[in-house]
Amino acid sequence: MSTHRKAPVLDVDALLDDRGTEIIVCCGAGGVGKTTTSAALALRAAERGRKVVVLTIDPARRLAQSMGIERLDNTPRPVQDVDETAGGSLDAMMLDMKRTFDEVVESQASPEKARQILENPFYVALSSSFAGTQEYMAMEKLGQLHRQALADGSHDLIVVDTPPSRSALDFLDAPERLSSFLDGRFIRLLLAPARGPARLMTAGVSVVTNALTKVLGAQILRDMQTFVAAFDTLFGGFRQRAEQTFALLQADGTAFVVVAAPEPDALREAAYFVDRLTDDHMPLAGLVVNRASPSARTELSAEEAITAADRLRASDSSSLAAGLLQLHADRMRIIEREEDLRDRFVASHPQVPTAVVPAMAGDIHDLDGLRTIGEKLAEQP
C-alpha cells in the first residue's frame, strides 16, 4: 500500500460554531458542487444555532424547490422544515443579477436619472449579460446583506455561493474588471462629447466618433453616450462599494472555503485560487474535495485483482468473478488516481485544511440530502 500525504483536517463544525465567523464564501471552478456545499453548510449552521442566510446562484431545480426558492427572488425567504430547536434559522435567496444592479442605480441616483439609466438599451444589455456582471453583483448583494445584518441583527452568518464562472478567480476579479470597463479609454471617449465642452470636440474626437457611428450605428452610439453620461456620476459609488466589499472579504470575520472535484483541472483551479487568496491576504478556511470516490475498504490492489481475473478467465472466459475483479481493479485505479491528485495539492499547499466528501448515489434534491452532505463534511477521519 502506498503512503499518502495527510493534509490538516478541516473542522467544519468549529468553523460554523465560531460566532466570529460572519461570512463564508464557497468558491471554485464551475460544476464542482459549490451550490450544494453552500446549502449544506448553511443548513448545518442553522441547525446548530446560527441565524443564517444563504445567497445561492442557479441551484438545481429540485434543490431550489426543496429550499423554497424555486423562482428568482432577490429577497431572503425562510426555508421550511429546518430544525430550529437550537435557536437557529435559515433564509435562502437566489441572486437576481439585473434586479441587484437596478437597486444600486435606484439607491444612488435621483428618480429622474435612475429612470433614464434603467430605460437605456445599453444599460439593459450591460446589466443582463456583460461578462463579470454576475460576479460583481454577487459581491454587491453580499455587501448589502452584511450591512443589513449589522443594522437589524437579522442574520449572524452569510453563506455565499459564488457564480458558476469558467474561472474561480472571476469572482475576485469582477469589480476591477467592471471598474476598468467603466473607466476605460473607450468609455471616456464616448463621455467626452456627452459632457459638451467645445474644447473637447477636436477634429480627432470627431473622426473617431464618425468611425464609431459607421461601425456601431448612430442609434447604438447615442444610447451608449446617453448611458455613460448618466452613469458617470454613479461610478464613484460603484468603485467605493467594490473597495469596501473587497475589504470585507479580507476581514477576520470572513472565511473562504474552496470547493473542488477530484479532477486535475478542478484541483489546479483550486490551487490557483488558494494562491490568490494568500496573495490578497484573504482568510482561507480550507479545501473541500467534493464527489470523491468512496474508499474500497479492502487491501486488494488493482494489480492483484487483475492477476486473479486473468487466471479465472483462462479457465472460464465468461467468469462472473473475473468481471467483478476487473470492476474492482478499475475502481481501485480511480481511487489511486484521486489520491495522487490530492497528494500533489497537499505537497504544494501543506497547511491548507481539507475535507473530503464522498460521491453520493444520486443527486442532492432535498434537506435530508443536504444534512447528509453536512454530516460528511463534519465527520472527517
mmCIF file of C-alpha atoms in Angstrom:
data_model
loop_
_atom_site.group_PDB
_atom_site.id
_atom_site.type_symbol
_atom_site.label_atom_id
_atom_site.label_comp_id
_atom_site.label_asym_id
_atom_site.label_seq_id
_atom_site.Cartn_x
_atom_site.Cartn_y
_atom_site.Cartn_z
ATOM 1 C CA MET A 1 0.000 0.000 0.000
ATOM 2 C CA SER A 2 1.325 3.425 -0.950
ATOM 3 C CA THR A 3 1.786 6.093 1.680
ATOM 4 C CA HIS A 4 -0.179 9.277 1.034
ATOM 5 C CA ARG A 5 0.460 12.717 2.416
ATOM 6 C CA LYS A 6 -2.005 13.841 5.049
ATOM 7 C CA ALA A 7 -3.388 17.366 4.970
ATOM 8 C CA PRO A 8 -4.689 19.042 8.124
ATOM 9 C CA VAL A 9 -8.369 18.251 8.626
ATOM 10 C CA LEU A 10 -10.924 20.997 8.028
ATOM 11 C CA ASP A 11 -13.024 21.218 11.206
ATOM 12 C CA VAL A 12 -16.323 22.284 9.678
ATOM 13 C CA ASP A 13 -18.336 22.369 12.909
ATOM 14 C CA ALA A 14 -15.742 24.564 14.625
ATOM 15 C CA LEU A 15 -15.939 26.958 11.677
ATOM 16 C CA LEU A 16 -19.749 27.087 11.762
ATOM 17 C CA ASP A 17 -19.981 27.397 15.550
ATOM 18 C CA ASP A 18 -17.471 30.253 15.751
ATOM 19 C CA ARG A 19 -19.571 33.387 16.251
ATOM 20 C CA GLY A 20 -16.677 35.397 14.927
ATOM 21 C CA THR A 21 -17.323 33.855 11.515
ATOM 22 C CA GLU A 22 -19.822 36.171 9.836
ATOM 23 C CA ILE A 23 -19.323 35.287 6.158
ATOM 24 C CA ILE A 24 -18.441 32.004 4.444
ATOM 25 C CA VAL A 25 -17.653 32.236 0.738
ATOM 26 C CA CYS A 26 -17.729 28.973 -1.210
ATOM 27 C CA CYS A 27 -15.666 29.329 -4.348
ATOM 28 C CA GLY A 28 -14.151 27.165 -7.037
ATOM 29 C CA ALA A 29 -14.465 26.281 -10.686
ATOM 30 C CA GLY A 30 -17.884 25.658 -12.217
ATOM 31 C CA GLY A 31 -19.505 22.256 -11.833
ATOM 32 C CA VAL A 32 -17.735 21.129 -8.658
ATOM 33 C CA GLY A 33 -20.723 21.297 -6.290
ATOM 34 C CA LYS A 34 -20.357 24.789 -4.810
ATOM 35 C CA THR A 35 -24.115 25.336 -4.618
ATOM 36 C CA THR A 36 -24.741 22.060 -2.797
ATOM 37 C CA THR A 37 -21.799 22.654 -0.464
ATOM 38 C CA SER A 38 -23.019 26.182 0.319
ATOM 39 C CA ALA A 39 -26.541 24.969 1.051
ATOM 40 C CA ALA A 40 -25.271 22.082 3.203
ATOM 41 C CA LEU A 41 -23.030 24.386 5.256
ATOM 42 C CA ALA A 42 -25.865 26.895 5.694
ATOM 43 C CA LEU A 43 -28.340 24.216 6.809
ATOM 44 C CA ARG A 44 -25.901 22.655 9.248
ATOM 45 C CA ALA A 45 -25.029 26.053 10.732
ATOM 46 C CA ALA A 46 -28.726 26.919 11.144
ATOM 47 C CA GLU A 47 -29.488 23.640 12.874
ATOM 48 C CA ARG A 48 -26.546 24.249 15.204
ATOM 49 C CA GLY A 49 -27.993 27.595 16.314
ATOM 50 C CA ARG A 50 -26.856 30.217 13.795
ATOM 51 C CA LYS A 51 -29.167 32.714 12.079
ATOM 52 C CA VAL A 52 -28.115 32.075 8.510
ATOM 53 C CA VAL A 53 -28.882 33.476 5.075
ATOM 54 C CA VAL A 54 -27.517 31.630 2.055
ATOM 55 C CA LEU A 55 -27.076 33.526 -1.202
ATOM 56 C CA THR A 56 -27.182 30.905 -3.926
ATOM 57 C CA ILE A 57 -26.587 31.113 -7.666
ATOM 58 C CA ASP A 58 -28.551 28.970 -10.123
ATOM 59 C CA PRO A 59 -29.254 25.880 -7.978
ATOM 60 C CA ALA A 60 -30.639 22.678 -9.444
ATOM 61 C CA ARG A 61 -34.399 22.943 -9.790
ATOM 62 C CA ARG A 62 -35.327 20.223 -7.264
ATOM 63 C CA LEU A 63 -32.859 21.575 -4.717
ATOM 64 C CA ALA A 64 -34.266 25.067 -5.184
ATOM 65 C CA GLN A 65 -37.791 23.754 -4.688
ATOM 66 C CA SER A 66 -36.786 21.917 -1.519
ATOM 67 C CA MET A 67 -35.424 25.182 -0.112
ATOM 68 C CA GLY A 68 -38.473 27.186 -1.170
ATOM 69 C CA ILE A 69 -36.637 29.295 -3.757
ATOM 70 C CA GLU A 70 -37.966 27.746 -6.953
ATOM 71 C CA ARG A 71 -38.308 31.189 -8.547
ATOM 72 C CA LEU A 72 -35.873 34.070 -8.871
ATOM 73 C CA ASP A 73 -36.177 36.158 -5.772
ATOM 74 C CA ASN A 74 -33.763 38.814 -4.600
ATOM 75 C CA THR A 75 -35.155 38.774 -1.056
ATOM 76 C CA PRO A 76 -34.227 36.246 1.671
ATOM 77 C CA ARG A 77 -37.064 33.766 2.270
ATOM 78 C CA PRO A 78 -37.400 31.342 5.222
ATOM 79 C CA VAL A 79 -36.579 27.720 4.406
ATOM 80 C CA GLN A 80 -39.241 25.387 5.747
ATOM 81 C CA ASP A 81 -38.668 22.178 7.753
ATOM 82 C CA VAL A 82 -35.384 23.367 9.262
ATOM 83 C CA ASP A 83 -34.807 22.060 12.798
ATOM 84 C CA GLU A 84 -34.761 25.272 14.857
ATOM 85 C CA THR A 85 -34.587 23.686 18.318
ATOM 86 C CA ALA A 86 -31.040 25.035 18.785
ATOM 87 C CA GLY A 87 -32.326 28.572 18.179
ATOM 88 C CA GLY A 88 -31.111 28.991 14.634
ATOM 89 C CA SER A 89 -32.900 29.819 11.399
ATOM 90 C CA LEU A 90 -32.222 29.597 7.679
ATOM 91 C CA ASP A 91 -33.202 32.031 4.957
ATOM 92 C CA ALA A 92 -32.325 31.458 1.320
ATOM 93 C CA MET A 93 -32.285 33.632 -1.751
ATOM 94 C CA MET A 94 -31.247 33.449 -5.371
ATOM 95 C CA LEU A 95 -29.242 36.246 -6.927
ATOM 96 C CA ASP A 96 -31.253 38.247 -9.422
ATOM 97 C CA MET A 97 -28.392 39.922 -11.226
ATOM 98 C CA LYS A 98 -30.361 42.602 -13.051
ATOM 99 C CA ARG A 99 -32.577 43.443 -10.068
ATOM 100 C CA THR A 100 -29.490 43.920 -7.889
ATOM 101 C CA PHE A 101 -27.978 46.243 -10.488
ATOM 102 C CA ASP A 102 -31.286 48.153 -10.659
ATOM 103 C CA GLU A 103 -31.344 48.514 -6.870
ATOM 104 C CA VAL A 104 -27.869 50.029 -6.918
ATOM 105 C CA VAL A 105 -28.881 52.566 -9.562
ATOM 106 C CA GLU A 106 -32.116 53.445 -7.740
ATOM 107 C CA SER A 107 -30.291 53.942 -4.446
ATOM 108 C CA GLN A 108 -27.569 56.152 -5.874
ATOM 109 C CA ALA A 109 -29.358 58.309 -8.468
ATOM 110 C CA SER A 110 -32.229 60.759 -8.408
ATOM 111 C CA PRO A 111 -35.550 59.286 -9.596
ATOM 112 C CA GLU A 112 -35.264 61.052 -12.952
ATOM 113 C CA LYS A 113 -31.677 59.985 -13.589
ATOM 114 C CA ALA A 114 -32.412 56.453 -12.381
ATOM 115 C CA ARG A 115 -35.296 56.191 -14.848
ATOM 116 C CA GLN A 116 -33.067 57.490 -17.621
ATOM 117 C CA ILE A 117 -30.435 54.835 -16.848
ATOM 118 C CA LEU A 118 -32.818 51.915 -16.305
ATOM 119 C CA GLU A 119 -34.609 52.516 -19.596
ATOM 120 C CA ASN A 120 -31.414 52.866 -21.613
ATOM 121 C CA PRO A 121 -30.917 49.923 -24.021
ATOM 122 C CA PHE A 122 -27.164 49.865 -23.400
ATOM 123 C CA TYR A 123 -27.738 49.596 -19.641
ATOM 124 C CA VAL A 124 -30.224 46.753 -20.155
ATOM 125 C CA ALA A 125 -27.572 44.831 -22.099
ATOM 126 C CA LEU A 126 -24.822 45.646 -19.578
ATOM 127 C CA SER A 127 -26.876 44.663 -16.532
ATOM 128 C CA SER A 128 -28.083 41.424 -18.111
ATOM 129 C CA SER A 129 -25.156 39.914 -19.965
ATOM 130 C CA PHE A 130 -21.881 41.838 -19.611
ATOM 131 C CA ALA A 131 -19.022 39.478 -18.705
ATOM 132 C CA GLY A 132 -18.318 39.790 -14.986
ATOM 133 C CA THR A 133 -21.594 41.479 -14.075
ATOM 134 C CA GLN A 134 -22.947 38.406 -12.266
ATOM 135 C CA GLU A 135 -19.783 38.109 -10.184
ATOM 136 C CA TYR A 136 -19.838 41.837 -9.392
ATOM 137 C CA MET A 137 -23.488 41.716 -8.386
ATOM 138 C CA ALA A 138 -22.869 38.717 -6.137
ATOM 139 C CA MET A 139 -20.327 40.846 -4.269
ATOM 140 C CA GLU A 140 -22.721 43.803 -4.291
ATOM 141 C CA LYS A 141 -25.506 41.689 -2.770
ATOM 142 C CA LEU A 142 -23.082 40.321 -0.172
ATOM 143 C CA GLY A 143 -22.287 43.869 0.875
ATOM 144 C CA GLN A 144 -25.997 44.711 1.116
ATOM 145 C CA LEU A 145 -26.735 41.628 3.231
ATOM 146 C CA HIS A 146 -23.850 42.348 5.580
ATOM 147 C CA ARG A 147 -24.897 45.965 6.102
ATOM 148 C CA GLN A 148 -28.479 44.852 6.788
ATOM 149 C CA ALA A 149 -27.321 42.161 9.237
ATOM 150 C CA LEU A 150 -25.281 44.717 11.167
ATOM 151 C CA ALA A 151 -28.219 47.135 11.220
ATOM 152 C CA ASP A 152 -31.036 44.836 12.349
ATOM 153 C CA GLY A 153 -29.388 41.620 13.555
ATOM 154 C CA SER A 154 -31.484 39.574 11.146
ATOM 155 C CA HIS A 155 -28.586 37.199 10.446
ATOM 156 C CA ASP A 156 -25.284 36.368 12.091
ATOM 157 C CA LEU A 157 -23.884 34.243 9.248
ATOM 158 C CA ILE A 158 -23.961 34.796 5.481
ATOM 159 C CA VAL A 159 -23.046 31.884 3.216
ATOM 160 C CA VAL A 160 -22.252 32.846 -0.379
ATOM 161 C CA ASP A 161 -22.311 30.520 -3.361
ATOM 162 C CA THR A 162 -20.153 32.223 -5.979
ATOM 163 C CA PRO A 163 -21.305 32.279 -9.620
ATOM 164 C CA PRO A 164 -20.557 29.322 -11.917
ATOM 165 C CA SER A 165 -17.723 31.084 -13.727
ATOM 166 C CA ARG A 166 -15.259 29.469 -16.081
ATOM 167 C CA SER A 167 -12.571 30.526 -13.649
ATOM 168 C CA ALA A 168 -12.900 30.744 -9.867
ATOM 169 C CA LEU A 169 -10.783 33.898 -9.981
ATOM 170 C CA ASP A 170 -13.576 35.746 -11.821
ATOM 171 C CA PHE A 171 -15.321 36.385 -8.503
ATOM 172 C CA LEU A 172 -12.378 38.358 -7.122
ATOM 173 C CA ASP A 173 -11.514 39.996 -10.432
ATOM 174 C CA ALA A 174 -15.046 41.146 -11.351
ATOM 175 C CA PRO A 175 -15.069 44.516 -9.510
ATOM 176 C CA GLU A 176 -11.771 45.568 -11.054
ATOM 177 C CA ARG A 177 -12.887 44.352 -14.477
ATOM 178 C CA LEU A 178 -16.123 46.355 -14.286
ATOM 179 C CA SER A 179 -14.268 49.386 -12.975
ATOM 180 C CA SER A 180 -11.720 49.133 -15.764
ATOM 181 C CA PHE A 181 -14.502 48.925 -18.322
ATOM 182 C CA LEU A 182 -16.385 51.932 -16.975
ATOM 183 C CA ASP A 183 -13.167 53.912 -16.582
ATOM 184 C CA GLY A 184 -11.602 52.809 -19.854
ATOM 185 C CA ARG A 185 -10.468 54.991 -22.714
ATOM 186 C CA PHE A 186 -13.325 53.881 -24.953
ATOM 187 C CA ILE A 187 -15.935 54.900 -22.378
ATOM 188 C CA ARG A 188 -14.144 58.181 -21.700
ATOM 189 C CA LEU A 189 -14.068 58.850 -25.421
ATOM 190 C CA LEU A 190 -17.831 58.366 -25.550
ATOM 191 C CA LEU A 191 -18.231 60.552 -22.487
ATOM 192 C CA ALA A 192 -16.220 63.480 -23.802
ATOM 193 C CA PRO A 193 -18.792 64.624 -26.409
ATOM 194 C CA ALA A 194 -21.605 63.980 -23.949
ATOM 195 C CA ARG A 195 -20.042 66.369 -21.427
ATOM 196 C CA GLY A 196 -20.124 69.025 -24.061
ATOM 197 C CA PRO A 197 -17.131 71.368 -23.639
ATOM 198 C CA ALA A 198 -16.308 72.680 -27.051
ATOM 199 C CA ARG A 199 -12.612 72.325 -26.475
ATOM 200 C CA LEU A 200 -13.007 68.543 -26.354
ATOM 201 C CA MET A 201 -14.747 68.393 -29.718
ATOM 202 C CA THR A 202 -11.465 68.291 -31.545
ATOM 203 C CA ALA A 203 -11.026 67.030 -35.043
ATOM 204 C CA GLY A 204 -9.517 63.813 -33.670
ATOM 205 C CA VAL A 205 -12.531 63.058 -31.493
ATOM 206 C CA SER A 206 -14.868 63.858 -34.371
ATOM 207 C CA VAL A 207 -13.017 61.455 -36.653
ATOM 208 C CA VAL A 208 -13.200 58.664 -34.080
ATOM 209 C CA THR A 209 -16.859 59.370 -33.355
ATOM 210 C CA ASN A 210 -17.684 59.256 -37.065
ATOM 211 C CA ALA A 211 -15.837 55.958 -37.367
ATOM 212 C CA LEU A 212 -17.745 54.506 -34.400
ATOM 213 C CA THR A 213 -21.010 55.660 -35.933
ATOM 214 C CA LYS A 214 -20.222 53.733 -39.095
ATOM 215 C CA VAL A 215 -19.309 50.589 -37.151
ATOM 216 C CA LEU A 216 -21.974 50.643 -34.421
ATOM 217 C CA GLY A 217 -24.720 52.689 -35.982
ATOM 218 C CA ALA A 218 -25.877 56.125 -34.915
ATOM 219 C CA GLN A 219 -28.642 54.921 -32.552
ATOM 220 C CA ILE A 220 -26.413 52.463 -30.679
ATOM 221 C CA LEU A 221 -23.710 55.087 -30.292
ATOM 222 C CA ARG A 222 -26.249 57.628 -28.985
ATOM 223 C CA ASP A 223 -27.587 55.022 -26.489
ATOM 224 C CA MET A 224 -24.068 54.347 -25.258
ATOM 225 C CA GLN A 225 -23.245 58.035 -24.941
ATOM 226 C CA THR A 226 -26.505 58.742 -23.091
ATOM 227 C CA PHE A 227 -25.862 55.838 -20.722
ATOM 228 C CA VAL A 228 -22.273 56.841 -19.988
ATOM 229 C CA ALA A 229 -23.233 60.476 -19.379
ATOM 230 C CA ALA A 230 -25.975 59.487 -16.925
ATOM 231 C CA PHE A 231 -23.952 56.725 -15.292
ATOM 232 C CA ASP A 232 -20.780 58.743 -14.818
ATOM 233 C CA THR A 233 -21.974 60.360 -11.592
ATOM 234 C CA LEU A 234 -22.647 56.905 -10.091
ATOM 235 C CA PHE A 235 -19.284 55.459 -10.997
ATOM 236 C CA GLY A 236 -17.536 56.718 -7.872
ATOM 237 C CA GLY A 237 -20.127 54.977 -5.715
ATOM 238 C CA PHE A 238 -19.621 51.709 -7.584
ATOM 239 C CA ARG A 239 -15.880 51.833 -7.090
ATOM 240 C CA GLN A 240 -16.196 52.794 -3.422
ATOM 241 C CA ARG A 241 -18.564 49.913 -2.639
ATOM 242 C CA ALA A 242 -16.390 47.479 -4.577
ATOM 243 C CA GLU A 243 -13.427 48.525 -2.448
ATOM 244 C CA GLN A 244 -15.497 48.190 0.732
ATOM 245 C CA THR A 245 -16.683 44.705 -0.190
ATOM 246 C CA PHE A 246 -13.145 43.663 -1.120
ATOM 247 C CA ALA A 247 -12.009 44.864 2.316
ATOM 248 C CA LEU A 248 -14.892 42.911 3.881
ATOM 249 C CA LEU A 249 -13.620 39.769 2.164
ATOM 250 C CA GLN A 250 -10.216 40.368 3.760
ATOM 251 C CA ALA A 251 -11.672 40.807 7.258
ATOM 252 C CA ASP A 252 -11.200 38.243 10.023
ATOM 253 C CA GLY A 253 -14.925 37.503 10.079
ATOM 254 C CA THR A 254 -14.820 36.081 6.542
ATOM 255 C CA ALA A 255 -13.801 32.522 5.692
ATOM 256 C CA PHE A 256 -13.212 31.177 2.204
ATOM 257 C CA VAL A 257 -13.979 27.537 1.507
ATOM 258 C CA VAL A 258 -12.519 26.409 -1.806
ATOM 259 C CA VAL A 259 -14.531 23.592 -3.404
ATOM 260 C CA ALA A 260 -13.013 21.242 -5.969
ATOM 261 C CA ALA A 261 -13.733 17.911 -7.597
ATOM 262 C CA PRO A 262 -11.025 15.212 -7.597
ATOM 263 C CA GLU A 263 -10.090 16.091 -11.171
ATOM 264 C CA PRO A 264 -6.866 17.669 -12.494
ATOM 265 C CA ASP A 265 -8.457 20.865 -13.829
ATOM 266 C CA ALA A 266 -10.595 21.472 -10.742
ATOM 267 C CA LEU A 267 -7.735 20.947 -8.292
ATOM 268 C CA ARG A 268 -5.420 23.063 -10.445
ATOM 269 C CA GLU A 269 -8.031 25.833 -10.341
ATOM 270 C CA ALA A 270 -8.329 25.365 -6.574
ATOM 271 C CA ALA A 271 -4.554 25.711 -6.223
ATOM 272 C CA TYR A 272 -4.602 28.963 -8.220
ATOM 273 C CA PHE A 273 -7.405 30.294 -6.049
ATOM 274 C CA VAL A 274 -5.637 29.358 -2.797
ATOM 275 C CA ASP A 275 -2.532 31.179 -4.028
ATOM 276 C CA ARG A 276 -4.614 34.215 -4.976
ATOM 277 C CA LEU A 277 -6.324 34.319 -1.574
ATOM 278 C CA THR A 278 -2.928 34.159 0.091
ATOM 279 C CA ASP A 279 -1.545 36.949 -2.086
ATOM 280 C CA ASP A 280 -4.600 39.130 -1.355
ATOM 281 C CA HIS A 281 -4.426 38.406 2.394
ATOM 282 C CA MET A 282 -7.861 36.821 2.467
ATOM 283 C CA PRO A 283 -8.754 34.293 5.192
ATOM 284 C CA LEU A 284 -8.805 30.734 3.853
ATOM 285 C CA ALA A 285 -10.687 28.184 5.946
ATOM 286 C CA GLY A 286 -9.792 25.189 3.812
ATOM 287 C CA LEU A 287 -10.463 22.974 0.824
ATOM 288 C CA VAL A 288 -13.436 20.692 0.227
ATOM 289 C CA VAL A 289 -12.786 17.876 -2.234
ATOM 290 C CA ASN A 290 -16.284 17.022 -3.381
ATOM 291 C CA ARG A 291 -17.633 13.855 -5.025
ATOM 292 C CA ALA A 292 -14.611 11.738 -4.190
ATOM 293 C CA SER A 293 -14.776 8.011 -4.889
ATOM 294 C CA PRO A 294 -15.680 6.139 -1.677
ATOM 295 C CA SER A 295 -12.933 4.100 -0.085
ATOM 296 C CA ALA A 296 -12.776 0.483 -1.255
ATOM 297 C CA ARG A 297 -12.273 -0.730 2.349
ATOM 298 C CA THR A 298 -10.004 -3.551 1.195
ATOM 299 C CA GLU A 299 -6.293 -4.199 0.764
ATOM 300 C CA LEU A 300 -6.765 -5.998 -2.564
ATOM 301 C CA SER A 301 -4.830 -3.827 -5.027
ATOM 302 C CA ALA A 302 -5.733 -3.217 -8.651
ATOM 303 C CA GLU A 303 -2.777 -5.295 -9.834
ATOM 304 C CA GLU A 304 -3.731 -8.255 -7.638
ATOM 305 C CA ALA A 305 -7.341 -8.075 -8.821
ATOM 306 C CA ILE A 306 -6.297 -8.044 -12.495
ATOM 307 C CA THR A 307 -3.945 -11.010 -11.980
ATOM 308 C CA ALA A 308 -6.716 -13.003 -10.326
ATOM 309 C CA ALA A 309 -9.200 -12.029 -13.046
ATOM 310 C CA ASP A 310 -6.792 -13.179 -15.774
ATOM 311 C CA ARG A 311 -6.380 -16.558 -14.077
ATOM 312 C CA LEU A 312 -10.133 -17.046 -13.851
ATOM 313 C CA ARG A 313 -10.673 -16.074 -17.485
ATOM 314 C CA ALA A 314 -8.027 -18.545 -18.573
ATOM 315 C CA SER A 315 -10.261 -21.367 -17.380
ATOM 316 C CA ASP A 316 -13.655 -19.705 -17.903
ATOM 317 C CA SER A 317 -13.915 -16.784 -20.337
ATOM 318 C CA SER A 318 -17.374 -15.851 -19.015
ATOM 319 C CA SER A 319 -16.436 -15.944 -15.326
ATOM 320 C CA LEU A 320 -18.618 -13.581 -13.309
ATOM 321 C CA ALA A 321 -15.983 -13.430 -10.577
ATOM 322 C CA ALA A 322 -13.404 -12.293 -13.156
ATOM 323 C CA GLY A 323 -15.718 -9.491 -14.228
ATOM 324 C CA LEU A 324 -16.210 -8.362 -10.627
ATOM 325 C CA LEU A 325 -12.460 -8.410 -10.036
ATOM 326 C CA GLN A 326 -11.968 -6.250 -13.141
ATOM 327 C CA LEU A 327 -14.540 -3.741 -11.838
ATOM 328 C CA HIS A 328 -12.727 -3.697 -8.511
ATOM 329 C CA ALA A 329 -9.416 -3.057 -10.276
ATOM 330 C CA ASP A 330 -10.933 -0.184 -12.254
ATOM 331 C CA ARG A 331 -12.343 1.342 -9.096
ATOM 332 C CA MET A 332 -9.043 0.986 -7.232
ATOM 333 C CA ARG A 333 -7.260 2.766 -10.053
ATOM 334 C CA ILE A 334 -9.742 5.648 -9.879
ATOM 335 C CA ILE A 335 -9.241 5.892 -6.115
ATOM 336 C CA GLU A 336 -5.469 5.828 -6.507
ATOM 337 C CA ARG A 337 -5.609 8.493 -9.214
ATOM 338 C CA GLU A 338 -7.715 10.759 -6.989
ATOM 339 C CA GLU A 339 -5.395 10.205 -4.037
ATOM 340 C CA ASP A 340 -2.400 11.073 -6.201
ATOM 341 C CA LEU A 341 -4.117 14.299 -7.294
ATOM 342 C CA ARG A 342 -4.809 15.225 -3.672
ATOM 343 C CA ASP A 343 -1.194 14.374 -2.811
ATOM 344 C CA ARG A 344 0.012 16.891 -5.379
ATOM 345 C CA PHE A 345 -2.200 19.575 -3.889
ATOM 346 C CA VAL A 346 -1.019 18.777 -0.353
ATOM 347 C CA ALA A 347 2.604 18.798 -1.475
ATOM 348 C CA SER A 348 2.286 22.373 -2.773
ATOM 349 C CA HIS A 349 -0.149 23.575 -0.068
ATOM 350 C CA PRO A 350 0.654 21.506 3.052
ATOM 351 C CA GLN A 351 -1.008 23.910 5.501
ATOM 352 C CA VAL A 352 -4.454 24.013 3.853
ATOM 353 C CA PRO A 353 -7.054 22.118 5.941
ATOM 354 C CA THR A 354 -9.022 19.676 3.815
ATOM 355 C CA ALA A 355 -12.325 17.835 3.975
ATOM 356 C CA VAL A 356 -13.186 15.027 1.562
ATOM 357 C CA VAL A 357 -16.839 14.345 0.718
ATOM 358 C CA PRO A 358 -17.641 11.036 -0.991
ATOM 359 C CA ALA A 359 -19.849 10.973 -4.058
ATOM 360 C CA MET A 360 -23.497 10.336 -3.268
ATOM 361 C CA ALA A 361 -25.541 7.650 -5.017
ATOM 362 C CA GLY A 362 -27.898 10.257 -6.528
ATOM 363 C CA ASP A 363 -28.480 13.988 -6.873
ATOM 364 C CA ILE A 364 -28.988 16.062 -3.743
ATOM 365 C CA HIS A 365 -32.501 17.456 -4.035
ATOM 366 C CA ASP A 366 -33.881 17.888 -0.504
ATOM 367 C CA LEU A 367 -32.968 18.916 3.029
ATOM 368 C CA ASP A 368 -32.208 15.347 4.082
ATOM 369 C CA GLY A 369 -29.644 15.135 1.311
ATOM 370 C CA LEU A 370 -28.109 18.428 2.429
ATOM 371 C CA ARG A 371 -27.968 17.139 6.015
ATOM 372 C CA THR A 372 -26.103 14.081 4.785
ATOM 373 C CA ILE A 373 -23.578 16.267 2.972
ATOM 374 C CA GLY A 374 -23.192 18.370 6.113
ATOM 375 C CA GLU A 375 -22.544 15.255 8.191
ATOM 376 C CA LYS A 376 -19.950 14.015 5.696
ATOM 377 C CA LEU A 377 -18.236 17.408 5.807
ATOM 378 C CA ALA A 378 -18.090 17.320 9.610
ATOM 379 C CA GLU A 379 -17.168 13.643 10.071
ATOM 380 C CA GLN A 380 -13.667 13.656 8.626
ATOM 381 C CA PRO A 381 -11.407 10.718 9.590
#
